[in-house]
Short mmCIF file of C-alpha atoms and ligand atoms in Angstrom, two decimals:
data_model
loop_
_atom_site.label_atom_id
_atom_site.label_comp_id
_atom_site.label_asym_id
_atom_site.label_seq_id
_atom_site.Cartn_x
_atom_site.Cartn_y
_atom_site.Cartn_z
CA MET A 1 113.01 92.98 94.78
CA THR A 2 116.35 92.52 96.54
CA ASN A 3 119.90 93.09 95.44
CA LEU A 4 123.27 92.16 96.90
CA SER A 5 123.61 95.38 98.86
CA ASP A 6 120.39 95.01 100.84
CA VAL A 7 120.77 94.56 104.58
CA HIS A 8 118.70 91.76 106.11
CA VAL A 9 117.36 92.49 109.57
CA LEU A 10 115.59 89.97 111.77
CA PRO A 11 112.17 91.20 112.91
CA ASP A 12 112.82 91.24 116.67
CA GLY A 13 115.88 93.47 116.36
CA LEU A 14 114.17 95.74 113.84
CA THR A 15 111.18 96.11 116.17
CA VAL A 16 113.44 97.01 119.10
CA LEU A 17 115.20 99.67 117.01
CA VAL A 18 112.01 101.23 115.66
CA ARG A 19 110.34 101.18 119.09
CA ARG A 20 113.36 102.97 120.55
CA MET A 21 113.19 105.56 117.76
CA PHE A 22 109.52 106.32 118.47
CA GLU A 23 110.25 106.54 122.19
CA ARG A 24 113.12 108.95 121.58
CA ALA A 25 110.85 110.96 119.29
CA GLY A 26 108.39 111.41 122.18
CA TRP A 27 105.85 108.55 122.13
CA ASP A 28 105.22 106.43 125.21
CA GLU A 29 106.23 102.76 125.33
CA ARG A 30 102.77 101.41 124.43
CA ASP A 31 102.35 103.65 121.37
CA ALA A 32 105.95 103.14 120.26
CA THR A 33 105.44 99.37 120.49
CA LEU A 34 102.19 99.43 118.48
CA ALA A 35 103.84 101.55 115.78
CA ALA A 36 107.01 99.48 115.60
CA GLU A 37 105.17 96.15 115.44
CA ASN A 38 102.80 97.47 112.76
CA LEU A 39 105.60 98.78 110.51
CA VAL A 40 107.78 95.69 110.89
CA LEU A 41 104.80 93.46 110.07
CA ALA A 42 104.31 95.45 106.84
CA ASN A 43 107.93 94.66 105.89
CA LEU A 44 107.49 91.02 106.86
CA SER A 45 104.34 90.88 104.71
CA GLY A 46 106.36 92.00 101.69
CA HIS A 47 104.95 95.56 101.66
CA ASP A 48 108.19 97.49 102.24
CA SER A 49 106.38 100.59 100.95
CA HIS A 50 104.46 100.62 104.27
CA GLY A 51 107.23 99.44 106.57
CA VAL A 52 110.04 100.91 108.64
CA GLY A 53 111.27 103.10 105.77
CA LEU A 54 108.45 105.46 106.73
CA VAL A 55 109.86 106.23 110.19
CA PRO A 56 112.05 109.18 109.07
CA TYR A 57 109.01 110.72 107.30
CA TYR A 58 106.89 110.27 110.44
CA VAL A 59 109.61 111.83 112.63
CA GLN A 60 109.83 114.82 110.26
CA ALA A 61 106.03 115.19 110.30
CA ALA A 62 106.09 115.14 114.13
CA GLU A 63 108.88 117.73 114.22
CA ARG A 64 106.81 120.16 112.16
CA GLY A 65 103.73 119.47 114.31
CA ALA A 66 101.71 117.83 111.53
CA LEU A 67 101.76 114.44 113.29
CA ARG A 68 100.62 114.77 116.90
CA LYS A 69 101.68 112.82 119.98
CA GLY A 70 99.65 111.60 122.94
CA ARG A 71 96.01 110.50 123.03
CA THR A 72 94.33 112.16 120.05
CA LEU A 73 91.32 109.94 119.26
CA THR A 74 87.95 111.61 119.94
CA THR A 75 84.31 110.73 119.24
CA VAL A 76 82.44 113.00 116.80
CA LEU A 77 79.25 110.93 116.54
CA ASP A 78 78.08 107.91 118.51
CA ALA A 79 74.72 106.63 117.28
CA GLY A 80 74.73 102.88 117.86
CA VAL A 81 75.73 101.19 114.63
CA LEU A 82 77.04 104.50 113.29
CA LEU A 83 80.25 105.94 114.70
CA THR A 84 82.43 108.81 113.57
CA LEU A 85 85.80 109.10 115.29
CA ASP A 86 88.49 111.73 114.78
CA GLY A 87 92.13 110.69 114.96
CA GLY A 88 93.36 114.24 115.62
CA MET A 89 96.34 113.58 113.30
CA GLY A 90 97.77 111.14 115.81
CA LEU A 91 100.05 108.29 114.80
CA GLY A 92 97.92 106.16 112.46
CA GLN A 93 99.34 102.90 113.78
CA VAL A 94 97.98 103.83 117.24
CA VAL A 95 94.79 105.69 116.30
CA GLY A 96 93.88 102.91 113.86
CA HIS A 97 94.43 100.25 116.51
CA ASP A 98 92.37 102.09 119.14
CA ALA A 99 89.53 102.95 116.72
CA MET A 100 89.36 99.34 115.56
CA ALA A 101 89.28 98.11 119.17
CA ILE A 102 86.24 100.35 119.80
CA VAL A 103 84.32 99.16 116.73
CA ILE A 104 85.22 95.52 117.26
CA ASP A 105 83.60 95.67 120.72
CA ARG A 106 80.59 97.44 119.25
CA ALA A 107 80.19 94.98 116.35
CA ARG A 108 80.32 92.06 118.76
CA SER A 109 77.41 93.47 120.70
CA LEU A 110 75.31 94.89 117.82
CA GLY A 111 76.21 92.47 115.02
CA ALA A 112 77.45 95.21 112.68
CA VAL A 113 78.97 98.70 112.83
CA ILE A 114 79.80 101.39 110.31
CA MET A 115 82.62 103.65 111.42
CA ASN A 116 84.23 106.64 109.80
CA LEU A 117 87.68 107.40 111.17
CA ARG A 118 88.67 110.94 110.23
CA ASN A 119 92.00 112.67 110.29
CA SER A 120 94.40 109.98 111.20
CA HIS A 121 98.02 110.44 110.24
CA HIS A 122 99.05 107.72 107.73
CA LEU A 123 97.18 104.47 108.54
CA GLY A 124 99.86 102.39 106.86
CA ARG A 125 98.95 98.96 105.52
CA ILE A 126 95.14 98.90 105.64
CA GLY A 127 95.26 95.10 105.79
CA HIS A 128 96.54 95.50 109.35
CA TRP A 129 93.08 96.77 110.35
CA GLY A 130 91.33 93.99 108.43
CA GLU A 131 93.52 91.50 110.29
CA GLN A 132 92.65 93.07 113.64
CA ALA A 133 88.92 92.63 112.88
CA ALA A 134 89.40 89.11 111.51
CA ALA A 135 91.35 88.10 114.63
CA ALA A 136 88.19 89.03 116.56
CA GLY A 137 86.12 86.80 114.23
CA LEU A 138 84.62 89.70 112.24
CA VAL A 139 84.27 90.41 108.53
CA SER A 140 85.50 93.91 107.67
CA LEU A 141 85.48 96.24 104.68
CA HIS A 142 87.66 99.34 104.51
CA PHE A 143 87.56 102.24 102.04
CA VAL A 144 90.24 104.91 102.45
CA ASN A 145 91.06 108.34 101.11
CA LEU A 146 94.07 110.49 101.69
CA ILE A 147 94.11 114.27 101.98
CA GLY A 148 96.94 116.53 103.12
CA MET A 149 99.18 115.77 100.18
CA PRO A 150 98.85 116.37 96.44
CA ALA A 151 96.78 114.03 94.26
CA LEU A 152 98.84 111.11 92.95
CA VAL A 153 96.61 109.05 90.63
CA ALA A 154 95.07 110.04 87.32
CA PRO A 155 91.42 109.08 86.76
CA TRP A 156 90.93 106.69 83.84
CA GLY A 157 91.39 108.64 80.60
CA GLY A 158 93.03 111.62 82.35
CA THR A 159 96.59 112.92 82.16
CA GLN A 160 96.83 114.58 85.58
CA ALA A 161 96.39 113.25 89.10
CA ARG A 162 93.01 113.74 90.82
CA PHE A 163 92.91 110.86 93.35
CA SER A 164 95.20 109.52 96.03
CA THR A 165 96.07 105.83 95.97
CA ASN A 166 92.73 105.18 97.80
CA PRO A 167 93.24 101.69 99.25
CA VAL A 168 90.46 99.12 99.70
CA CYS A 169 90.59 96.16 102.06
CA ILE A 170 88.17 93.28 102.67
CA ALA A 171 88.94 90.73 105.36
CA PHE A 172 87.04 87.48 105.95
CA PRO A 173 87.86 85.46 109.08
CA ARG A 174 88.48 81.72 109.05
CA PRO A 175 88.07 80.16 112.48
CA GLY A 176 91.45 78.84 113.65
CA GLU A 177 93.15 79.92 110.40
CA GLU A 178 94.58 83.07 108.87
CA PRO A 179 91.87 85.22 107.20
CA ILE A 180 91.25 85.77 103.52
CA LEU A 181 92.65 89.28 103.13
CA LEU A 182 92.26 91.44 100.06
CA ASP A 183 94.18 94.69 100.53
CA PHE A 184 95.39 96.95 97.75
CA ALA A 185 95.82 100.46 96.46
CA THR A 186 93.47 101.43 93.61
CA ALA A 187 96.53 102.72 91.78
CA ARG A 188 98.34 100.07 89.73
CA ILE A 189 101.12 100.25 92.33
CA ALA A 190 101.21 101.88 95.78
CA HIS A 191 102.92 105.30 95.86
CA GLY A 192 105.44 103.92 98.38
CA LYS A 193 106.55 101.36 95.80
CA THR A 194 107.75 104.21 93.58
CA ARG A 195 109.75 105.47 96.60
CA ILE A 196 111.42 102.08 97.01
CA ALA A 197 112.19 101.85 93.25
CA TRP A 198 113.48 105.45 93.21
CA LYS A 199 115.73 104.76 96.23
CA ARG A 200 117.01 101.59 94.57
CA GLY A 201 117.65 103.51 91.31
CA GLN A 202 115.36 101.13 89.44
CA PRO A 203 112.59 101.81 86.89
CA VAL A 204 109.03 100.67 87.59
CA ALA A 205 107.25 98.40 85.12
CA GLU A 206 105.64 99.96 82.06
CA GLY A 207 102.00 100.99 82.24
CA ASN A 208 102.11 102.37 85.81
CA LEU A 209 103.16 106.01 85.51
CA LEU A 210 102.67 109.24 83.57
CA ASP A 211 105.26 112.02 83.55
CA PRO A 212 104.21 115.64 84.33
CA ALA A 213 103.34 116.14 80.64
CA GLY A 214 100.94 113.16 80.82
CA GLU A 215 103.20 110.86 78.78
CA PRO A 216 103.90 107.23 79.84
CA THR A 217 107.16 106.75 81.77
CA THR A 218 108.93 104.12 83.89
CA ASP A 219 110.95 106.66 85.91
CA PRO A 220 109.75 106.61 89.58
CA ALA A 221 111.41 110.01 90.17
CA VAL A 222 108.36 111.68 88.56
CA MET A 223 106.46 110.90 91.80
CA TRP A 224 109.20 112.40 94.02
CA SER A 225 110.04 115.70 92.29
CA GLN A 226 108.09 118.75 91.13
CA PRO A 227 106.07 119.05 88.97
CA LEU A 228 104.54 115.70 89.89
CA GLY A 229 103.64 112.98 87.42
CA ALA A 230 100.78 110.57 88.09
CA LEU A 231 100.20 106.93 88.87
CA LEU A 232 97.60 105.14 86.76
CA PRO A 233 94.58 103.40 88.30
CA PHE A 234 94.52 99.59 88.26
CA GLY A 235 91.90 97.90 86.08
CA GLU A 236 91.37 100.97 83.89
CA HIS A 237 87.87 102.44 84.48
CA LYS A 238 87.19 99.92 87.28
CA GLY A 239 90.05 100.95 89.58
CA SER A 240 89.38 104.57 88.74
CA GLY A 241 85.72 104.12 89.70
CA LEU A 242 86.69 102.37 92.94
CA ALA A 243 89.03 105.25 93.83
CA PHE A 244 86.17 107.71 93.21
CA MET A 245 83.95 105.67 95.54
CA CYS A 246 86.69 105.58 98.22
CA GLU A 247 86.70 109.39 98.10
CA LEU A 248 82.92 109.47 98.53
CA LEU A 249 82.74 106.78 101.24
CA ALA A 250 85.79 107.80 103.29
CA GLY A 251 85.85 111.53 102.54
CA ALA A 252 82.31 112.75 101.87
CA LEU A 253 80.03 110.45 103.89
CA GLY A 254 81.37 111.14 107.39
CA GLY A 255 82.27 114.77 106.66
CA ALA A 256 86.04 114.23 106.66
CA GLY A 257 86.56 115.84 103.24
CA THR A 258 87.59 114.62 99.82
CA ILE A 259 90.75 115.43 97.91
CA ALA A 260 88.93 117.87 95.59
CA ASP A 261 90.59 121.27 95.21
CA ARG A 262 92.81 120.90 98.29
CA THR A 263 96.03 122.83 98.65
CA ASP A 264 96.51 122.45 102.47
CA TRP A 265 99.31 119.93 102.06
CA ASN A 266 101.13 119.27 105.30
CA ALA A 267 101.06 115.55 106.10
CA VAL A 268 99.45 112.27 105.11
CA ASP A 269 95.91 112.59 106.46
CA ASN A 270 93.95 109.33 106.05
CA ASN A 271 90.18 108.94 106.41
CA MET A 272 88.72 105.43 106.52
CA LEU A 273 85.16 104.12 106.26
CA CYS A 274 85.03 100.75 107.94
CA ILE A 275 82.11 98.28 107.94
CA LEU A 276 82.29 95.44 110.43
CA ILE A 277 79.94 92.45 110.33
CA ASP A 278 79.71 89.57 112.78
CA PRO A 279 79.43 86.54 110.43
CA ALA A 280 77.70 84.54 113.14
CA ARG A 281 74.80 87.03 113.07
CA MET A 282 73.88 87.06 109.36
CA GLY A 283 71.84 83.88 109.34
CA GLY A 284 74.62 81.72 107.94
CA ALA A 285 76.33 80.98 111.25
CA ASP A 286 76.30 77.21 110.71
CA VAL A 287 77.74 77.28 107.24
CA TYR A 288 79.75 80.45 106.55
CA ALA A 289 83.10 79.01 107.66
CA ALA A 290 82.61 75.69 105.83
CA GLU A 291 81.45 77.54 102.67
CA ALA A 292 84.55 79.73 102.81
CA GLU A 293 86.76 76.63 103.02
CA ARG A 294 84.88 74.99 100.12
CA LEU A 295 85.38 78.07 97.97
CA LEU A 296 89.02 78.31 98.93
CA ALA A 297 89.67 74.67 98.01
CA TRP A 298 87.74 75.08 94.74
CA VAL A 299 89.87 78.06 93.73
CA HIS A 300 93.10 76.40 94.89
CA GLU A 301 92.34 73.41 92.67
CA THR A 302 92.33 75.59 89.53
CA PRO A 303 94.97 74.28 87.11
CA ALA A 304 97.86 76.77 87.22
CA ALA A 305 99.04 78.78 84.22
CA ARG A 306 102.62 78.11 83.04
CA THR A 307 103.77 81.41 84.59
CA VAL A 308 102.85 80.52 88.20
CA ASP A 309 103.46 77.54 90.47
CA ARG A 310 99.89 77.52 91.80
CA VAL A 311 96.75 79.62 92.18
CA ARG A 312 96.64 81.69 95.36
CA VAL A 313 93.88 83.52 97.21
CA PRO A 314 94.15 87.02 98.73
CA GLY A 315 96.37 87.09 101.80
CA GLU A 316 98.54 84.12 100.80
CA PRO A 317 101.44 86.08 99.26
CA GLU A 318 101.73 88.07 102.50
CA ARG A 319 101.73 84.91 104.62
CA GLU A 320 104.39 83.34 102.43
CA ALA A 321 106.50 86.49 102.66
CA ARG A 322 106.15 86.46 106.46
CA ALA A 323 107.39 82.89 106.70
CA ARG A 324 110.40 83.67 104.49
CA ARG A 325 111.29 86.99 106.06
CA ARG A 326 110.82 85.88 109.67
CA ALA A 327 113.49 83.28 109.05
CA ALA A 328 115.89 85.16 106.74
CA GLY A 329 115.31 88.73 107.91
CA THR A 330 113.56 91.51 106.06
CA PRO A 331 115.58 92.98 103.17
CA ILE A 332 116.06 96.75 103.34
CA ASP A 333 117.64 98.63 100.48
CA PRO A 334 120.84 100.51 101.38
CA THR A 335 119.34 103.99 100.93
CA THR A 336 116.34 103.27 103.13
CA TRP A 337 118.60 101.62 105.73
CA GLY A 338 120.98 104.61 105.65
CA ASP A 339 118.05 107.02 106.13
CA LEU A 340 116.75 104.92 109.03
CA VAL A 341 120.17 104.86 110.71
CA GLU A 342 120.64 108.62 110.23
CA CYS A 343 117.20 109.25 111.69
CA ALA A 344 117.95 106.99 114.69
CA VAL A 345 121.27 108.75 115.29
CA SER A 346 119.56 112.16 115.11
CA LEU A 347 117.19 110.90 117.83
CA GLY A 348 120.14 109.98 120.07
CA VAL A 349 120.41 106.24 119.33
CA SER A 350 124.11 105.51 118.81
CA ARG A 351 125.44 103.47 115.88
CA LYS A 352 126.81 101.00 118.41
CA GLU A 353 123.33 100.54 119.90
CA ILE A 354 121.79 100.15 116.42
CA ALA A 355 124.34 97.44 115.58
CA ARG A 356 123.72 95.69 118.90
CA MET A 357 119.91 95.76 118.46
CA THR A 358 119.81 94.67 114.83
CA GLY A 359 122.96 92.59 114.41
CA VAL A 360 123.84 94.73 111.38
CA SER A 361 127.20 96.50 111.48
CA VAL A 362 126.67 100.23 111.08
CA GLU A 363 129.49 102.37 109.75
CA GLY A 364 130.10 106.07 110.30
P1 NAD B 401 99.44 94.62 95.89
O1 NAD B 401 99.34 95.11 94.49
O2 NAD B 401 100.67 93.87 96.29
O3 NAD B 401 98.15 93.71 96.15
C1 NAD B 401 98.03 93.09 97.38
C2 NAD B 401 96.75 92.27 97.43
O4 NAD B 401 96.69 91.36 96.33
C3 NAD B 401 96.77 91.41 98.68
O5 NAD B 401 95.45 91.19 99.10
C4 NAD B 401 97.42 90.14 98.18
O6 NAD B 401 97.14 89.03 99.01
C5 NAD B 401 96.79 90.01 96.83
N1 NAD B 401 97.64 89.26 95.91
C6 NAD B 401 98.86 89.61 95.47
N2 NAD B 401 99.35 88.68 94.64
C7 NAD B 401 98.40 87.71 94.55
C8 NAD B 401 98.31 86.46 93.85
N3 NAD B 401 99.30 86.04 93.07
N4 NAD B 401 97.20 85.73 94.00
C9 NAD B 401 96.20 86.14 94.80
N5 NAD B 401 96.21 87.31 95.49
C10 NAD B 401 97.31 88.08 95.36
O7 NAD B 401 99.26 95.80 96.96
P2 NAD B 401 99.43 97.37 96.72
O8 NAD B 401 98.33 97.91 95.89
O9 NAD B 401 100.82 97.63 96.32
O10 NAD B 401 99.20 97.90 98.22
C11 NAD B 401 100.22 97.67 99.19
C12 NAD B 401 99.81 98.17 100.53
O11 NAD B 401 99.73 99.59 100.50
C13 NAD B 401 98.45 97.70 101.02
O12 NAD B 401 98.64 97.15 102.32
C14 NAD B 401 97.61 98.97 101.13
O13 NAD B 401 96.67 98.99 102.20
C15 NAD B 401 98.68 99.99 101.37
N6 NAD B 401 98.24 101.36 101.01
C16 NAD B 401 97.98 102.24 102.01
C17 NAD B 401 97.60 103.53 101.69
C18 NAD B 401 97.27 104.53 102.75
O14 NAD B 401 96.83 105.63 102.41
N7 NAD B 401 97.44 104.23 104.01
C19 NAD B 401 97.51 103.93 100.35
C20 NAD B 401 97.76 102.98 99.37
C21 NAD B 401 98.15 101.69 99.69
#
């Protein structure tokens, strides 16, 4: 949602600013570029919850040593199709990229790979990793848990949080086209969306939140003050069950740890189980792409309900947002923009430089 006070920043300028901030915070040019491009793409995709508004939180996490700099990715287990990597609490946008590059190579040679990436600092928009695999022509499935911060989501029927927002992503490549990309939190809304609503001073829609007493509320502040409230799972028992399975697949299977009984809260610590499949090696090489197109057309031809202009498939809203925002700039609410500017200034980037990079006049 936008309002009149949002600033609109074109992606190139925003990327330059965020890259400079990461460099000033101590990352090298390559890592700063990966992180900046990842976060700006999240904004462009319409997922502001996972965009540049996170930079001040990342800088704070680095300052207290919870987010580490430098090369942190290590191999815990390498057994052919099975890989366990440890991100060493490095920048998720870098660790995620490097881990995916390793498994993409492996999946191309073996046909399929199952990888557990442990202990990465926040992996951001999980769809980014599905897109990386799809760009290499691979199908990918991602199940994620989050430890290192308090539980945020109540299991179905419960009044207190027991899960994180446990995202799931499935990406299916389309030769020469953008992939089909399903990518969502198993909570009804991502936690970051309550941050954006809270910073905008807006309520969230009914049916998404419980207050600390377990009563329904629309006030996003309950997720940003103590005692914490809880998000509700999407799809009632189904989303709740999927979140449980994310905990098992991402947290238990590779030994990374689930959210159960944790109190060692220091930073967003993501674990991700990732399954990559080469679609050309499953026996349907001649038909999989054509079948995908047939299905897509079949679904697109569904008569639309009065409330929508047309039926879409997963990944389309993000592509539409990218087209709009690349042209008009990405809207950033004034509080998030102010926090970003303050963080940049604290890192030694002057207001004059910020204005020059982004084309947005910066007061103060
Ligand atoms: P969301 O509710 O906006 O759902 C997005 C998914 O639904 C996309 O696949 C999108 O293409 C599809 N979609 C949306 N509208 C559609 C329509 N009209 N027709 C067809 N498909 C449609 O997403 P969310 O749950 O708010 O999650 C936002 C982001 O937060 C995701 O990128 C997720 O990976 C990320 N996330 C990350 C973490 C983490 O720990 N790193 C935790 C939670 C969420």
